[in-house]
Structures are given as structure tokens and as C-alpha cells.
């Protein structure tokens, strides 16, 4: 009886350890940054080009994030979770699938992922801002670079 109990205990411990390790593996996989093979731009260049009207800069974060850190000057706040995101983006760029669109998020992960998706959906000139608003391995980010931000007034695109 003791041998059977030990085998059962080992199986339970083994199963529990596998579940915990599997959970950590999934969590870590989700944290691996996506990469984007298309165009990339620094926050400084994104700000300058948005001000000049050379690109459409789109902040794809959430309203809560816009409230917390503001929206980069010249950026269009457009929550990437919207069901009609692509349609709203087309409205911003006047229906032009070839318009230069730079995407910025907090740290460059979501913008890279969405850049890939939009490129696959037929948008021809997507540009990633990998530093994001808060910084990443690509650079200090919009806020730490001291670039101007606008208070989010509760009105997204």
C-alpha cells in the first residue's frame, strides 16, 4: 500500500510540476517580442515626420494608457482592440492603402505584431516605431526622449 501511495504522490507531483513549467513556458513565449521586417523609425524621426505631414503616426495603445502617459504630439489615438480597427485606420489615411503609417505602442511589441498583420492585410507602407512611448531595447522611447505629449481628451479616432 505504501508503494502505491508513493507512486500516486510522484505522479501528482510530476503532473503539477509539468503544469507549472508549461504555464511559465507559455507566459515567456508571449513575452518574446515580435519582429517586423518592414520599415522602422525612431521616435524623434516619427515626431518630426508626423509634424511635417510626411507620415500618419497612429498610437495603438488603450485609452487607459493614453490617460497615463498622454499621446505623442501629432499621433492619432486608435485602440488596436477595436473590431473596426482597419476601417478606422483607412478613414484616418483617406482610404489610401499606400499611405505611410507609423505605429507606436508602449514598448514596440504590439506595434511590431500589428505592423505584420496590416502588411499582410494589404497596407503597403507600414512603419514600426519599436522604441514605443515608454522605451525598449530599441531606445528610450517617446516620453524619456522628452518629446511633446498631448493630454488625452477622451476622444479617440
mmCIF file of C-alpha atoms in Angstrom:
data_model
loop_
_atom_site.group_PDB
_atom_site.id
_atom_site.type_symbol
_atom_site.label_atom_id
_atom_site.label_comp_id
_atom_site.label_asym_id
_atom_site.label_seq_id
_atom_site.Cartn_x
_atom_site.Cartn_y
_atom_site.Cartn_z
ATOM 1 C CA UNK A 1 0.000 0.000 0.000
ATOM 2 C CA UNK A 2 2.839 2.383 0.816
ATOM 3 C CA UNK A 3 4.458 1.715 -2.576
ATOM 4 C CA UNK A 4 1.177 2.503 -4.369
ATOM 5 C CA UNK A 5 0.749 5.726 -2.401
ATOM 6 C CA UNK A 6 4.308 6.783 -3.278
ATOM 7 C CA UNK A 7 3.657 6.169 -6.996
ATOM 8 C CA UNK A 8 0.459 8.197 -6.852
ATOM 9 C CA UNK A 9 2.209 11.007 -4.985
ATOM 10 C CA UNK A 10 5.022 11.014 -7.580
ATOM 11 C CA UNK A 11 2.505 11.172 -10.422
ATOM 12 C CA UNK A 12 0.687 14.075 -8.784
ATOM 13 C CA UNK A 13 3.952 15.928 -8.153
ATOM 14 C CA UNK A 14 5.180 15.238 -11.682
ATOM 15 C CA UNK A 15 1.893 16.391 -13.193
ATOM 16 C CA UNK A 16 1.892 19.518 -11.012
ATOM 17 C CA UNK A 17 5.479 20.367 -11.942
ATOM 18 C CA UNK A 18 4.722 19.861 -15.642
ATOM 19 C CA UNK A 19 1.684 22.145 -15.393
ATOM 20 C CA UNK A 20 3.678 24.879 -13.653
ATOM 21 C CA UNK A 21 6.559 24.646 -16.128
ATOM 22 C CA UNK A 22 4.140 24.622 -19.047
ATOM 23 C CA UNK A 23 2.458 27.733 -17.704
ATOM 24 C CA UNK A 24 5.783 29.540 -17.407
ATOM 25 C CA UNK A 25 6.766 28.457 -20.923
ATOM 26 C CA UNK A 26 3.551 29.871 -22.395
ATOM 27 C CA UNK A 27 3.951 33.103 -20.427
ATOM 28 C CA UNK A 28 7.559 33.553 -21.537
ATOM 29 C CA UNK A 29 6.677 32.782 -25.162
ATOM 30 C CA UNK A 30 4.105 35.575 -25.105
ATOM 31 C CA UNK A 31 6.789 37.988 -23.870
ATOM 32 C CA UNK A 32 9.098 37.276 -26.804
ATOM 33 C CA UNK A 33 8.960 40.443 -28.877
ATOM 34 C CA UNK A 34 7.616 40.126 -32.368
ATOM 35 C CA UNK A 35 9.883 41.434 -35.074
ATOM 36 C CA UNK A 36 8.837 43.324 -38.154
ATOM 37 C CA UNK A 37 10.755 43.057 -41.407
ATOM 38 C CA UNK A 38 9.323 46.287 -42.820
ATOM 39 C CA UNK A 39 10.278 49.883 -42.120
ATOM 40 C CA UNK A 40 11.318 51.105 -38.693
ATOM 41 C CA UNK A 41 11.688 54.635 -37.415
ATOM 42 C CA UNK A 42 12.965 56.281 -34.232
ATOM 43 C CA UNK A 43 10.629 58.272 -32.010
ATOM 44 C CA UNK A 44 12.428 61.508 -32.924
ATOM 45 C CA UNK A 45 12.027 60.901 -36.638
ATOM 46 C CA UNK A 46 8.423 59.778 -36.153
ATOM 47 C CA UNK A 47 7.625 63.011 -34.320
ATOM 48 C CA UNK A 48 9.296 65.179 -36.949
ATOM 49 C CA UNK A 49 7.709 63.395 -39.900
ATOM 50 C CA UNK A 50 4.257 63.420 -38.284
ATOM 51 C CA UNK A 51 4.561 67.167 -37.676
ATOM 52 C CA UNK A 52 5.528 67.706 -41.320
ATOM 53 C CA UNK A 53 2.652 65.529 -42.514
ATOM 54 C CA UNK A 54 5.008 63.004 -44.119
ATOM 55 C CA UNK A 55 3.559 60.071 -42.143
ATOM 56 C CA UNK A 56 0.391 59.222 -40.283
ATOM 57 C CA UNK A 57 1.511 58.405 -36.729
ATOM 58 C CA UNK A 58 -1.003 56.122 -35.004
ATOM 59 C CA UNK A 59 -0.876 55.370 -31.267
ATOM 60 C CA UNK A 60 -2.427 51.910 -30.986
ATOM 61 C CA UNK A 61 -2.458 51.679 -27.176
ATOM 62 C CA UNK A 62 -5.545 51.670 -24.967
ATOM 63 C CA UNK A 63 -7.411 54.702 -23.617
ATOM 64 C CA UNK A 64 -6.113 53.834 -20.136
ATOM 65 C CA UNK A 65 -2.539 54.041 -21.439
ATOM 66 C CA UNK A 66 -3.260 57.328 -23.216
ATOM 67 C CA UNK A 67 -4.604 58.701 -19.934
ATOM 68 C CA UNK A 68 -1.483 57.592 -18.071
ATOM 69 C CA UNK A 69 1.221 58.989 -20.359
ATOM 70 C CA UNK A 70 -0.545 61.149 -22.895
ATOM 71 C CA UNK A 71 -0.479 60.779 -26.661
ATOM 72 C CA UNK A 72 2.564 61.758 -28.680
ATOM 73 C CA UNK A 73 2.151 65.106 -30.394
ATOM 74 C CA UNK A 74 0.850 64.551 -33.902
ATOM 75 C CA UNK A 75 -0.332 60.993 -33.236
ATOM 76 C CA UNK A 76 -3.817 59.676 -33.880
ATOM 77 C CA UNK A 77 -5.043 57.598 -30.903
ATOM 78 C CA UNK A 78 -6.657 54.436 -32.284
ATOM 79 C CA UNK A 79 -7.145 51.479 -29.944
ATOM 80 C CA UNK A 80 -5.902 48.358 -31.746
ATOM 81 C CA UNK A 81 -8.546 46.247 -29.963
ATOM 82 C CA UNK A 82 -11.380 47.867 -31.902
ATOM 83 C CA UNK A 83 -13.347 45.456 -34.054
ATOM 84 C CA UNK A 84 -13.313 48.028 -36.856
ATOM 85 C CA UNK A 85 -9.634 48.943 -36.463
ATOM 86 C CA UNK A 86 -8.709 48.563 -40.143
ATOM 87 C CA UNK A 87 -11.727 50.563 -41.295
ATOM 88 C CA UNK A 88 -10.969 53.334 -38.788
ATOM 89 C CA UNK A 89 -7.326 53.356 -39.893
ATOM 90 C CA UNK A 90 -8.395 53.695 -43.522
ATOM 91 C CA UNK A 91 -10.579 56.626 -42.524
ATOM 92 C CA UNK A 92 -7.548 58.357 -40.933
ATOM 93 C CA UNK A 93 -5.485 57.931 -44.120
ATOM 94 C CA UNK A 94 -8.290 58.843 -46.505
ATOM 95 C CA UNK A 95 -8.728 55.286 -47.764
ATOM 96 C CA UNK A 96 -5.163 55.090 -49.083
ATOM 97 C CA UNK A 97 -3.643 51.611 -48.533
ATOM 98 C CA UNK A 98 -0.290 53.025 -49.728
ATOM 99 C CA UNK A 99 -0.133 55.885 -47.204
ATOM 100 C CA UNK A 100 2.886 55.867 -44.856
ATOM 101 C CA UNK A 101 1.520 54.751 -41.479
ATOM 102 C CA UNK A 102 3.791 54.605 -38.419
ATOM 103 C CA UNK A 103 2.503 52.553 -35.483
ATOM 104 C CA UNK A 104 3.541 53.209 -31.889
ATOM 105 C CA UNK A 105 2.583 51.351 -28.710
ATOM 106 C CA UNK A 106 4.133 51.276 -25.237
ATOM 107 C CA UNK A 107 7.300 49.241 -25.880
ATOM 108 C CA UNK A 108 7.237 48.122 -29.508
ATOM 109 C CA UNK A 109 5.750 44.654 -29.094
ATOM 110 C CA UNK A 110 2.171 45.350 -30.173
ATOM 111 C CA UNK A 111 3.253 47.738 -32.928
ATOM 112 C CA UNK A 112 5.518 45.066 -34.464
ATOM 113 C CA UNK A 113 2.772 42.455 -34.285
ATOM 114 C CA UNK A 114 0.177 44.798 -35.783
ATOM 115 C CA UNK A 115 2.634 46.012 -38.443
ATOM 116 C CA UNK A 116 2.937 42.432 -39.656
ATOM 117 C CA UNK A 117 -0.837 41.941 -39.641
ATOM 118 C CA UNK A 118 -1.555 45.164 -41.515
ATOM 119 C CA UNK A 119 1.123 44.430 -44.104
ATOM 120 C CA UNK A 120 -0.462 41.028 -44.696
ATOM 121 C CA UNK A 121 -3.870 42.746 -44.974
ATOM 122 C CA UNK A 122 -2.677 44.885 -47.895
ATOM 123 C CA UNK A 123 -1.346 48.053 -46.277
ATOM 124 C CA UNK A 124 1.779 48.760 -48.337
ATOM 125 C CA UNK A 125 3.708 51.286 -46.243
ATOM 126 C CA UNK A 126 3.560 50.318 -42.564
ATOM 127 C CA UNK A 127 6.368 51.631 -40.358
ATOM 128 C CA UNK A 128 7.076 50.354 -36.846
ATOM 129 C CA UNK A 129 8.224 52.644 -34.019
ATOM 130 C CA UNK A 130 9.972 49.957 -31.933
ATOM 131 C CA UNK A 131 11.000 52.245 -29.050
ATOM 132 C CA UNK A 132 7.377 52.872 -28.209
ATOM 133 C CA UNK A 133 6.170 55.528 -25.819
ATOM 134 C CA UNK A 134 7.928 54.070 -22.777
ATOM 135 C CA UNK A 135 11.141 52.698 -24.266
ATOM 136 C CA UNK A 136 12.501 49.305 -25.228
ATOM 137 C CA UNK A 137 15.749 47.694 -26.293
ATOM 138 C CA UNK A 138 15.455 49.861 -29.429
ATOM 139 C CA UNK A 139 15.775 53.117 -27.473
ATOM 140 C CA UNK A 140 14.493 55.314 -24.651
ATOM 141 C CA UNK A 141 11.013 55.863 -26.049
ATOM 142 C CA UNK A 142 8.959 58.958 -26.699
ATOM 143 C CA UNK A 143 8.469 60.049 -23.090
ATOM 144 C CA UNK A 144 12.096 59.660 -21.949
ATOM 145 C CA UNK A 145 13.312 61.311 -25.152
ATOM 146 C CA UNK A 146 11.446 64.407 -23.960
ATOM 147 C CA UNK A 147 9.196 64.630 -26.989
ATOM 148 C CA UNK A 148 5.930 66.536 -26.540
ATOM 149 C CA UNK A 149 2.785 64.721 -25.494
ATOM 150 C CA UNK A 150 -0.813 65.827 -25.614
ATOM 151 C CA UNK A 151 -3.311 65.175 -22.869
ATOM 152 C CA UNK A 152 -5.793 62.537 -23.974
ATOM 153 C CA UNK A 153 -9.196 64.228 -24.058
ATOM 154 C CA UNK A 154 -11.213 61.017 -24.204
ATOM 155 C CA UNK A 155 -11.746 61.233 -27.951
ATOM 156 C CA UNK A 156 -10.115 58.530 -29.999
ATOM 157 C CA UNK A 157 -10.220 58.277 -33.779
#
